[in-house]
Coordinates of N, CA and C in Angstrom, one line a residue:
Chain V
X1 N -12.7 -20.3 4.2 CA -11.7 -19.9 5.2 C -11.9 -18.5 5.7
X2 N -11.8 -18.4 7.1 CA -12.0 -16.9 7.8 C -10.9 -16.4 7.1
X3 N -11.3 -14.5 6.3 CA -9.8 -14.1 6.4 C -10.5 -12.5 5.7
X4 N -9.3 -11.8 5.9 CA -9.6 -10.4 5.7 C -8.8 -10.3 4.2
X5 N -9.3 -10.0 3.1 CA -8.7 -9.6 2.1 C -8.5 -8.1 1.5
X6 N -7.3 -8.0 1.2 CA -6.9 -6.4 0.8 C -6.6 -6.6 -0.5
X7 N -6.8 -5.6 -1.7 CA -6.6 -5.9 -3.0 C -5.8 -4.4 -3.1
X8 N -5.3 -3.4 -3.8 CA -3.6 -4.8 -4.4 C -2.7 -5.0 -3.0
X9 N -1.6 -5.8 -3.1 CA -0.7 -6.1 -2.5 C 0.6 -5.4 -2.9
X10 N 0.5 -4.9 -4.0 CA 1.5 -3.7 -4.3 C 0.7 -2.8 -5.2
X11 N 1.3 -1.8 -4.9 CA 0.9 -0.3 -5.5 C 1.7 0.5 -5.6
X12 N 2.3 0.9 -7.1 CA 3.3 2.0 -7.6 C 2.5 3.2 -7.9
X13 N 2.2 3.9 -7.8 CA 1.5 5.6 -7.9 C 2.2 6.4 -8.2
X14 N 1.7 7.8 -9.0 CA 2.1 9.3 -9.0 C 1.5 9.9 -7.5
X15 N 1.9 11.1 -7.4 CA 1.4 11.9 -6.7 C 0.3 12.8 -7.2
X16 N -1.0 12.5 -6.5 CA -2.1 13.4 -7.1 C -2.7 12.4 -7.6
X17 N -3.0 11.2 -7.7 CA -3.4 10.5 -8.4 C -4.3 9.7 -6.8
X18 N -5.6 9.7 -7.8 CA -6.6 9.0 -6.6 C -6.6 7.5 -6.6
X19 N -6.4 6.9 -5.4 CA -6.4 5.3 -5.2 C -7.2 4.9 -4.2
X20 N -7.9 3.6 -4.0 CA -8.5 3.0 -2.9 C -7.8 1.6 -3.1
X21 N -7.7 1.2 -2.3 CA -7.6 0.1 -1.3 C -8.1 -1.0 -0.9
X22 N -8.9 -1.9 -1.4 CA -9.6 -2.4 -0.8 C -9.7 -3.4 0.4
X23 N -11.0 -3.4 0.9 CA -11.0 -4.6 2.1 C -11.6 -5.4 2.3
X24 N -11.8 -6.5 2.4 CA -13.4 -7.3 2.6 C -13.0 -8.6 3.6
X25 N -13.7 -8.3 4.5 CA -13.8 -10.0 5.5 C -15.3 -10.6 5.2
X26 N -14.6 -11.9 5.6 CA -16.1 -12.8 5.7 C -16.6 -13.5 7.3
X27 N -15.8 -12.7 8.4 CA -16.4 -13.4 9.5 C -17.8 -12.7 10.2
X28 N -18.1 -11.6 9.1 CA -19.0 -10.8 9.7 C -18.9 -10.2 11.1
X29 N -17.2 -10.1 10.9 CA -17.4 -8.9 12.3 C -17.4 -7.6 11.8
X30 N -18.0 -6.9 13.5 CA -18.7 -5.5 13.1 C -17.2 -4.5 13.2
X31 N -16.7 -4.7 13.7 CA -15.5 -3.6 14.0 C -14.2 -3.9 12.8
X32 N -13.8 -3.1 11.9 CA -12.8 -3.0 11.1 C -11.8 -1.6 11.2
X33 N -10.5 -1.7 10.5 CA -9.7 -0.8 11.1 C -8.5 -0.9 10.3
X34 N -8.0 0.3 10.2 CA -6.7 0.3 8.8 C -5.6 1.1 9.5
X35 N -4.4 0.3 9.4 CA -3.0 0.8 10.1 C -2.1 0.9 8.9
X36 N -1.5 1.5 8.7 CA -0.2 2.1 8.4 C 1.1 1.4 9.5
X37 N 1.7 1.2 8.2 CA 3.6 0.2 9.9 C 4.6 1.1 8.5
X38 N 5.4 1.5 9.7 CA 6.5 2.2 8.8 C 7.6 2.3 10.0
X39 N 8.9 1.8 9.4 CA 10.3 1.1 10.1 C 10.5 2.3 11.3
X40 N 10.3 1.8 12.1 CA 10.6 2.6 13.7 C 9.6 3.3 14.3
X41 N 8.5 3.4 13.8 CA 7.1 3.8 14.4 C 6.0 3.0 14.3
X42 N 6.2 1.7 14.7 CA 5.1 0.8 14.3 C 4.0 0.7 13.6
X43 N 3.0 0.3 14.2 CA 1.5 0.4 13.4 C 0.7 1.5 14.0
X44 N 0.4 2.4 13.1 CA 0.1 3.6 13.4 C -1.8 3.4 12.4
X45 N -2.5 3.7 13.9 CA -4.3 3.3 13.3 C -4.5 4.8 12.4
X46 N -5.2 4.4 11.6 CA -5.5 5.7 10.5 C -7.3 5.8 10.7
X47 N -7.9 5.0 10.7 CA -9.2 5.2 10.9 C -9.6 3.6 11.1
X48 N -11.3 3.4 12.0 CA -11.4 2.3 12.3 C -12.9 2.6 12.2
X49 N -14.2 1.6 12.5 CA -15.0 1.9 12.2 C -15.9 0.7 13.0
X50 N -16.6 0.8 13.9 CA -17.7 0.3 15.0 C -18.8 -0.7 14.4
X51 N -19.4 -0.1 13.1 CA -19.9 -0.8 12.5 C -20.6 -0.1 11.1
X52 N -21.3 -0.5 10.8 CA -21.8 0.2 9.5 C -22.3 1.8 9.5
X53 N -21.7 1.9 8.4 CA -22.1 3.8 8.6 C -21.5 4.6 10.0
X54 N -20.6 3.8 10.3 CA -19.8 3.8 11.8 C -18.5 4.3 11.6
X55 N -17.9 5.2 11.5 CA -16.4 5.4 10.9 C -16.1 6.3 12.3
X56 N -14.6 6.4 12.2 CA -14.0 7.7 14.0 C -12.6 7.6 13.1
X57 N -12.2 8.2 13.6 CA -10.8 8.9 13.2 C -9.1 8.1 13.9
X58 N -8.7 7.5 13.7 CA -7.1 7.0 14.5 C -6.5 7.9 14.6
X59 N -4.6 8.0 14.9 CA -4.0 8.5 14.9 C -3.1 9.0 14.2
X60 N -3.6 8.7 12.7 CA -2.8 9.5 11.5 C -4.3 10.0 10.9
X61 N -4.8 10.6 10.7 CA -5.8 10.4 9.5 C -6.0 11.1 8.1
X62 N -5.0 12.4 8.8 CA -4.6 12.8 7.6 C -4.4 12.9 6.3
X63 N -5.4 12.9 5.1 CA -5.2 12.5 4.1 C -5.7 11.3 3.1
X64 N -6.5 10.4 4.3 CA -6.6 9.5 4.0 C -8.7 9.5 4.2
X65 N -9.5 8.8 3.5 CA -11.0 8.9 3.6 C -11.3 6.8 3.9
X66 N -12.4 7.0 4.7 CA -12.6 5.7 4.3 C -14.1 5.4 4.1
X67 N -15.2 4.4 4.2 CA -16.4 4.6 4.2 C -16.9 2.9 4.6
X68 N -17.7 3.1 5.1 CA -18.8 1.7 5.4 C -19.7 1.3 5.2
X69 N -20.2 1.3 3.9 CA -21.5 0.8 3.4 C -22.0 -0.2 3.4
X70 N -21.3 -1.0 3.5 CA -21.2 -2.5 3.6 C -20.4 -3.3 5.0
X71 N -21.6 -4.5 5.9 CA -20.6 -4.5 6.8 C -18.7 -5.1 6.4
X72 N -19.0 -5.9 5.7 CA -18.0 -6.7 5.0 C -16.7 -6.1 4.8
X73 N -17.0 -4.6 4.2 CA -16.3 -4.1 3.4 C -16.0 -2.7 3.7
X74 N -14.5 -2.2 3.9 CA -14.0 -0.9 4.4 C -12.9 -0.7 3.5
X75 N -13.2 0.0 2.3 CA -12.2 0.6 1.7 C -11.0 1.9 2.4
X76 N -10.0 2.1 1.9 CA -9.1 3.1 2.6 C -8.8 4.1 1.3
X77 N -9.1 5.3 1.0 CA -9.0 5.6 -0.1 C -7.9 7.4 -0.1
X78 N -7.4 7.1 -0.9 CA -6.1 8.2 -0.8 C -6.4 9.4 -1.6
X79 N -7.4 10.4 -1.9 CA -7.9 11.4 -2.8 C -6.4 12.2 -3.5
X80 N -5.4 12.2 -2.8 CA -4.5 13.2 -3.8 C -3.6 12.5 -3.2
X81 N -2.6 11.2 -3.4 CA -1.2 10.5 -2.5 C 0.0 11.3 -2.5
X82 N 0.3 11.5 -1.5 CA 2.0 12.4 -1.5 C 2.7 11.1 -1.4
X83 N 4.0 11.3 -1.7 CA 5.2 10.4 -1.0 C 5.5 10.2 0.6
X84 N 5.1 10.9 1.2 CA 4.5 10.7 2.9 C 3.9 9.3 3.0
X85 N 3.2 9.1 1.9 CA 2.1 7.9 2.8 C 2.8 6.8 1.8
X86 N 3.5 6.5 1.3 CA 4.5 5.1 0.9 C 4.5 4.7 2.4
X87 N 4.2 3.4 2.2 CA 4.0 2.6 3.9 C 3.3 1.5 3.1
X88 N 3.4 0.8 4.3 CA 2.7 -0.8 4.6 C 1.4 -0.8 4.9
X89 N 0.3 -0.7 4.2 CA -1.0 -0.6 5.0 C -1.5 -2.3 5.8
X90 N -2.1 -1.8 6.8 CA -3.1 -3.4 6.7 C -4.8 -3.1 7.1
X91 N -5.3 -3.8 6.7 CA -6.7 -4.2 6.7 C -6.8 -4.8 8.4
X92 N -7.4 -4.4 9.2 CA -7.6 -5.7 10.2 C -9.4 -5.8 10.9
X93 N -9.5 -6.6 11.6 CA -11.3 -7.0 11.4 C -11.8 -7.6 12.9
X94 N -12.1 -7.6 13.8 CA -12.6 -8.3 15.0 C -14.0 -8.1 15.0
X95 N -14.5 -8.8 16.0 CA -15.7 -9.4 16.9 C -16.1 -8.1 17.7
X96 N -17.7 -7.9 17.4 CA -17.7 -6.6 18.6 C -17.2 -6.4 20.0
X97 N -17.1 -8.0 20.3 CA -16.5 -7.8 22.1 C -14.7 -7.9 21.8
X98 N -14.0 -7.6 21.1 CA -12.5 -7.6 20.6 C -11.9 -8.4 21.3
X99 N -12.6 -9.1 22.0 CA -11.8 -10.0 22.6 C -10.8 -10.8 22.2
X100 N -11.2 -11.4 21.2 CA -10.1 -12.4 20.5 C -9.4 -11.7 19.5
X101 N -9.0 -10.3 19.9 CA -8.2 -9.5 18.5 C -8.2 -9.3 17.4
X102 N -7.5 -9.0 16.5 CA -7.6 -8.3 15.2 C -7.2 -9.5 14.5
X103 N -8.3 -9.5 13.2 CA -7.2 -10.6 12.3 C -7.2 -9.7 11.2
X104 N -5.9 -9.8 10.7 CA -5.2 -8.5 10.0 C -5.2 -9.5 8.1
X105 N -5.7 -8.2 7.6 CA -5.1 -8.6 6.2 C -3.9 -8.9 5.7
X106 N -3.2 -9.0 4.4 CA -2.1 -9.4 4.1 C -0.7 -8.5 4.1
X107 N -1.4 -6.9 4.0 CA -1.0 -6.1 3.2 C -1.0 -5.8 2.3
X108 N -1.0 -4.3 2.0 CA -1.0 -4.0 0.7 C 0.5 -2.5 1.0
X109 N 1.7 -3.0 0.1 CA 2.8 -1.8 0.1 C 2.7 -1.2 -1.2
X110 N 2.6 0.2 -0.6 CA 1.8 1.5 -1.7 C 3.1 2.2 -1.9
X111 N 3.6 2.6 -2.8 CA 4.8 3.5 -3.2 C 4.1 5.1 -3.9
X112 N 4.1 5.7 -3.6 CA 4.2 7.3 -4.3 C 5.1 7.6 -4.8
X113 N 5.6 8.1 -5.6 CA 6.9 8.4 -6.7 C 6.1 9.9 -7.2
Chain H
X1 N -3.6 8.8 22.2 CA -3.9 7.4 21.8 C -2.7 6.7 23.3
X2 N -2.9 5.4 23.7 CA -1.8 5.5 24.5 C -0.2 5.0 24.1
X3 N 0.3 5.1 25.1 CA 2.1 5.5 24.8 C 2.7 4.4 25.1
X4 N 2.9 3.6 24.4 CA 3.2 1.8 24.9 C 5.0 1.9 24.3
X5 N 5.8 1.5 25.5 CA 6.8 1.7 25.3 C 7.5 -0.3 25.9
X6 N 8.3 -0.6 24.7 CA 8.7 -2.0 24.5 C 10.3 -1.5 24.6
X7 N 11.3 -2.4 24.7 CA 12.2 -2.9 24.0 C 12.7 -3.1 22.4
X8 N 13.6 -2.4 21.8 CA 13.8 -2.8 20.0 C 14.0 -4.1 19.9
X9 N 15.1 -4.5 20.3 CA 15.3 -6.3 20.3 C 16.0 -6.6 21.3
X10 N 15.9 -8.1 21.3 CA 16.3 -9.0 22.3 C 16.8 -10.4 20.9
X11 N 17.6 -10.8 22.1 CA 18.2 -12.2 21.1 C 17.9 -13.3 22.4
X12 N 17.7 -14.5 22.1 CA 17.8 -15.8 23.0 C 18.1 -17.2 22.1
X13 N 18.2 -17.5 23.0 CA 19.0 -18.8 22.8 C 17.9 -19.9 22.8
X14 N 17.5 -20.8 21.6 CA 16.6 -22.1 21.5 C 16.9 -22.4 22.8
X15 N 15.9 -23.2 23.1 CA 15.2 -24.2 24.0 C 14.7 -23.5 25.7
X16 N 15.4 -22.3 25.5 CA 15.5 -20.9 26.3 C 14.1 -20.4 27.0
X17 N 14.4 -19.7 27.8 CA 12.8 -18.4 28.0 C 12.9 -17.4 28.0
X18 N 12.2 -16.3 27.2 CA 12.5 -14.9 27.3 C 11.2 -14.2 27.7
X19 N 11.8 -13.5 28.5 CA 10.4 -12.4 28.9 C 10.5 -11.2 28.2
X20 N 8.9 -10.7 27.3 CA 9.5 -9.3 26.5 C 8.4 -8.5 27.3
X21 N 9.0 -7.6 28.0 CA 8.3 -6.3 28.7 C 7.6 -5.0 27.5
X22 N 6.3 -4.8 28.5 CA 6.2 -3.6 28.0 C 5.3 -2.9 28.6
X23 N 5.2 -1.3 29.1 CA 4.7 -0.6 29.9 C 3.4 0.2 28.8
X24 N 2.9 0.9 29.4 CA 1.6 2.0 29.1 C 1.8 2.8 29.7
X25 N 0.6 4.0 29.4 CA 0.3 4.8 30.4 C -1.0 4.3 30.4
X26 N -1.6 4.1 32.4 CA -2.9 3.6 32.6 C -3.8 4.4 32.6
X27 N -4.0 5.8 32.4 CA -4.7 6.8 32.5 C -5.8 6.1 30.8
X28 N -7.2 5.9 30.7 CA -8.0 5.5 29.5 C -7.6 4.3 29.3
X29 N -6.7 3.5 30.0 CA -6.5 2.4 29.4 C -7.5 1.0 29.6
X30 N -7.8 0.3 28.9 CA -8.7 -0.7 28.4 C -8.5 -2.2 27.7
X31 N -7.7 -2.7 28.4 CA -7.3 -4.1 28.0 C -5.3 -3.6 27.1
X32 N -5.4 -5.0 26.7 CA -4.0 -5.0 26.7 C -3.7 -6.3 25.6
X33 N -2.7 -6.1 24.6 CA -2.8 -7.0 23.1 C -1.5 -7.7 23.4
X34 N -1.1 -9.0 22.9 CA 0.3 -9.0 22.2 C -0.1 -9.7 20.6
X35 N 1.0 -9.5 19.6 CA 0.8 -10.0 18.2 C 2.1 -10.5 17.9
X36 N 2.3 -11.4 17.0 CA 3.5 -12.3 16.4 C 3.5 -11.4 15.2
X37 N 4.2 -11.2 14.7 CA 4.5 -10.5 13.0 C 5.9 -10.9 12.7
X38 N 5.9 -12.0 11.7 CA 7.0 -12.5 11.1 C 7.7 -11.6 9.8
X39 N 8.9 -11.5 9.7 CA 9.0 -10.9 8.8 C 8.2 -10.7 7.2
X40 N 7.7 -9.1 6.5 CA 7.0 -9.8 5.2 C 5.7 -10.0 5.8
X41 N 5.1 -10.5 6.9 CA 3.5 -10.9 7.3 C 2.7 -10.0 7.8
X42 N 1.5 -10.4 8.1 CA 0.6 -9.9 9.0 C 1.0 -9.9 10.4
X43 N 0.3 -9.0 11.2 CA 0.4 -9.7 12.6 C -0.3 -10.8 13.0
X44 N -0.1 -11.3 13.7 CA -1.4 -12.7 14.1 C -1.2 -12.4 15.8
X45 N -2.6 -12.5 15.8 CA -3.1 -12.6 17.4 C -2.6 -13.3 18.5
X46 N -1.9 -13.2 19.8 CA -1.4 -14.1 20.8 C -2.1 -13.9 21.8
X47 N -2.3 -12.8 22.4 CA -3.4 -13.1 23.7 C -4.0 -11.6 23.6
X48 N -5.0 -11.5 24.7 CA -5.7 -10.4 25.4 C -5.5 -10.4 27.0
X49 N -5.2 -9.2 27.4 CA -5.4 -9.2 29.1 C -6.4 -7.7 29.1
X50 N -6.8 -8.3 29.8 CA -7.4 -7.0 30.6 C -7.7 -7.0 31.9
X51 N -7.7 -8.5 32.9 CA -7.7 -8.4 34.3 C -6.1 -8.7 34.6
X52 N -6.1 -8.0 36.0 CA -4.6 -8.4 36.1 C -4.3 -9.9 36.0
X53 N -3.2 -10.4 36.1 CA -2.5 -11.8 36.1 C -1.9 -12.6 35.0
X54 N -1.5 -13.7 35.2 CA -1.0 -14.1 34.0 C -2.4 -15.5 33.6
X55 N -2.0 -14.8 32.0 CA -2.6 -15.9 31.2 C -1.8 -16.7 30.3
X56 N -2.4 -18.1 29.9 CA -1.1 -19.3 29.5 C -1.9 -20.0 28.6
X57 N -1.7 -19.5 27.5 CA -1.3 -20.3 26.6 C -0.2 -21.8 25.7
X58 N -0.6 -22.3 25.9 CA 0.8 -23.5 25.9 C 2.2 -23.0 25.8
X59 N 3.2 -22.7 25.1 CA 3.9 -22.3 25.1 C 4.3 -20.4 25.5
X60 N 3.2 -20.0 25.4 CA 3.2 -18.5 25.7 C 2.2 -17.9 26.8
X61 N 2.7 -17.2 27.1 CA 1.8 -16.6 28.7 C 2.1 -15.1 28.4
X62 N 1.2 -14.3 29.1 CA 1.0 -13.0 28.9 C 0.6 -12.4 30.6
X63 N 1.3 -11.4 31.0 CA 0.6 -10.9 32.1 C 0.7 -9.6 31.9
X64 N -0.6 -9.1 33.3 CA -0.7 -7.9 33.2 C -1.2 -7.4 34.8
X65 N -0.4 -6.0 35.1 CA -0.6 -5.3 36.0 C -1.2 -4.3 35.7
X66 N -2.4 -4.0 36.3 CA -2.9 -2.5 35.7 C -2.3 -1.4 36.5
X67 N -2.5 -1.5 37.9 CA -1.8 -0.8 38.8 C -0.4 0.2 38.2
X68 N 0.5 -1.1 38.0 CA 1.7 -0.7 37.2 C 1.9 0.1 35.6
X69 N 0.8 -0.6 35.2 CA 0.8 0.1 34.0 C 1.7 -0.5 33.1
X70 N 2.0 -2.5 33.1 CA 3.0 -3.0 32.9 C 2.2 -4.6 32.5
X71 N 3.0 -5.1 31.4 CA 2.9 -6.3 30.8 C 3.9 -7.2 30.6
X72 N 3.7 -8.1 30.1 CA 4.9 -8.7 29.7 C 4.9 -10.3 29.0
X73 N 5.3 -10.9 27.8 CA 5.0 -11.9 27.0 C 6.3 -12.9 27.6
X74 N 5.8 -14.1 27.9 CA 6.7 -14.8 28.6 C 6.3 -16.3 27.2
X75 N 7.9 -16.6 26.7 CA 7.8 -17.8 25.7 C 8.9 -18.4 26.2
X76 N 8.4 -19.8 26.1 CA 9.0 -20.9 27.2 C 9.3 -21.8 25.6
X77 N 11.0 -22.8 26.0 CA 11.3 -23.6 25.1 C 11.1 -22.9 23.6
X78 N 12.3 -21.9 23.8 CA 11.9 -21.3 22.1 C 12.3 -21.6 21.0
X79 N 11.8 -22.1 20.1 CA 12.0 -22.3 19.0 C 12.3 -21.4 17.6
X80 N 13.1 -22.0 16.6 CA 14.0 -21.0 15.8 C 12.7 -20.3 14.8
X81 N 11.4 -20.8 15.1 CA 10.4 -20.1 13.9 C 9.7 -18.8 15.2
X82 N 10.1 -19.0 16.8 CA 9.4 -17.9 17.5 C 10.2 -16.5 16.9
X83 N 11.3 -16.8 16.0 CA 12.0 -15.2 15.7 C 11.0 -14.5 14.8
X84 N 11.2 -13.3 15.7 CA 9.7 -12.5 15.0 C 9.8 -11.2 15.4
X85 N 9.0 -10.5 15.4 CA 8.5 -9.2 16.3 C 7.5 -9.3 16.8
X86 N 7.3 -8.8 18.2 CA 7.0 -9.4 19.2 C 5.4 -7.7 19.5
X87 N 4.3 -7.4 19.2 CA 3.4 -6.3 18.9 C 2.8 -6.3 20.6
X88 N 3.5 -5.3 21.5 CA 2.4 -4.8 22.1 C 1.3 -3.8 22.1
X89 N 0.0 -4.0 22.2 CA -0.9 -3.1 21.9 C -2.0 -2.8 23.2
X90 N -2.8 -1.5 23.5 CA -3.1 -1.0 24.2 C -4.3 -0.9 23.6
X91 N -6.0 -1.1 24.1 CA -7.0 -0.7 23.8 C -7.4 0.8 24.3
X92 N -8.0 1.9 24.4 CA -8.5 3.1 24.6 C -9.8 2.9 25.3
X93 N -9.9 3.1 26.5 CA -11.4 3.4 26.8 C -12.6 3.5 26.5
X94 N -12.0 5.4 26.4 CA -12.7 6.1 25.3 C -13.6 5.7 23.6
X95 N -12.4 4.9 22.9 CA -13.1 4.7 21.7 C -12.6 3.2 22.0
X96 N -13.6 2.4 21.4 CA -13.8 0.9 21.8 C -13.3 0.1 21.0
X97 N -13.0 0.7 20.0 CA -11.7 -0.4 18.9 C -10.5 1.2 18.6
X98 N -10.2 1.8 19.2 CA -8.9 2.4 19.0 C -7.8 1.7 20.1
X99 N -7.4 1.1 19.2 CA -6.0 0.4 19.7 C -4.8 1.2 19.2
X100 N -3.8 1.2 20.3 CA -2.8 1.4 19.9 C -1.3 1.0 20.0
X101 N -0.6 0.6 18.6 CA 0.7 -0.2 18.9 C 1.2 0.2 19.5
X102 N 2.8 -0.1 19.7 CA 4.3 -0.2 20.2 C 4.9 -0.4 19.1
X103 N 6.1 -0.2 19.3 CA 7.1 -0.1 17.6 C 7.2 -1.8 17.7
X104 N 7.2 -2.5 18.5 CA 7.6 -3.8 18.3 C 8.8 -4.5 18.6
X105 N 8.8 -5.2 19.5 CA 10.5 -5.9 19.8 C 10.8 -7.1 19.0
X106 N 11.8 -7.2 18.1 CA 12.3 -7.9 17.4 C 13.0 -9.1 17.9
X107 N 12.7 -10.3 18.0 CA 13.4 -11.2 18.6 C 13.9 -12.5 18.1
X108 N 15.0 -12.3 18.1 CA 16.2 -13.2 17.6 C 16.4 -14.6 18.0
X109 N 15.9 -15.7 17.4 CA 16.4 -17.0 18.7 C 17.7 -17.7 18.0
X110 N 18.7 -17.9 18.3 CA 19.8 -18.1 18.0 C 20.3 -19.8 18.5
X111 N 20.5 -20.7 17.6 CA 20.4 -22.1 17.9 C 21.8 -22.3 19.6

């Protein structure tokens, strides 16, 4: 089955405490990309990446690293988490010509405490 | 990133048609998204425009004015599972997968 998987699906954390996120599709598309949705500002892109060893910056990036070693696979990784970044992440994955849109992971909701 | 501005919600009535609008700014702009996101879910994919006009998918059509700097999701015969939020999204020129949402219009179909 085509599909983009994000591991975990919930995440309780301290603050200061290092976490990644993971991501992996199997349709072997080249373009991947990680959003943040938080109640009244929608999906907010955090970083996206063209293709291997391909990463650019969205419009939060703040705080957040990610890396592409693998086409498959685009971790989102949080080096020190504040309570700021509690949100809804998603994983999402297209075709280099984006034509047919993003297919989005399941989510994963990350709490900082 | 661009500035895609929707509607919060809308309610309709089954068997109904609702049009959900939504504008940009055309300055870098590069095609044009809408997404289903059910409560709890992912988004899932409904169409792409990027030349003007309307495109139709069986029950859902999508058009687009570039000129205007304007969209709009047209769902015909609604049914009580189309209640959802409703994602318009804007591609960027400039960078070739920076997309960017809209807060999302929430829409209610009421039997």
């Amino acid at each position: 089955e085509a599909q983009v998987t994000q591991n975990p699906r919930y995440l309780i954390t301290v603050t200061g405490k290092k976490l990644t996120v993971t991501c992996s599709q199997n349709m072997n598309h080249e373009y991947m990309s990680w959003y943040r949705q938080d109640p009244g500002l929608g999906l907010r892109q955090i970083y996206y990446s063209m293709n291997v060893e391909v990463t650019d910056k969205g419009d939060v990036p703040e705080g957040y690293k990610v890396s592409r070693k693998e086409k498959r696979n685009f971790p989102l990784i949080l080096e020190s988490p504040s309570p700021n970044q509690t949100s809804l992440y998603f994983c999402a994955s297209s075709p280099e010509t984006g034509v047919g849109g993003y297919t989005f992971g399941s989510g994963t909701r990350l709490t900082v405490v | 990133g661009q500035n895609i501005d929707q509607p919060t919600e809308m309610t309709a009535t089954e068997g109904a048609i609702v049009q959900i609008n939504c504008t940009y700014q055309t300055s870098g702009f590069n095609g044009l998204f809408w997404y289903q996101q059910h409560a709890g879910e992912a988004p899932t994919f409904l169409s792409y425009n990027v030349l003007d006009g309307l495109e139709e998918k069986g029950r859902f059509s999508s058009f687009l004015s570039r000129s205007k700097g304007y969209s709009y999701l047209l769902l015909k015969e609604l049914q009580m599972k189309d209640s959802a939020s409703y994602l318009c999204a804007g591609r960027n020129s400039g960078g070739y997968q920076k997309v960017t949402f809209g807060t999302g219009t929430k829409l209610q179909v009421i039997p």
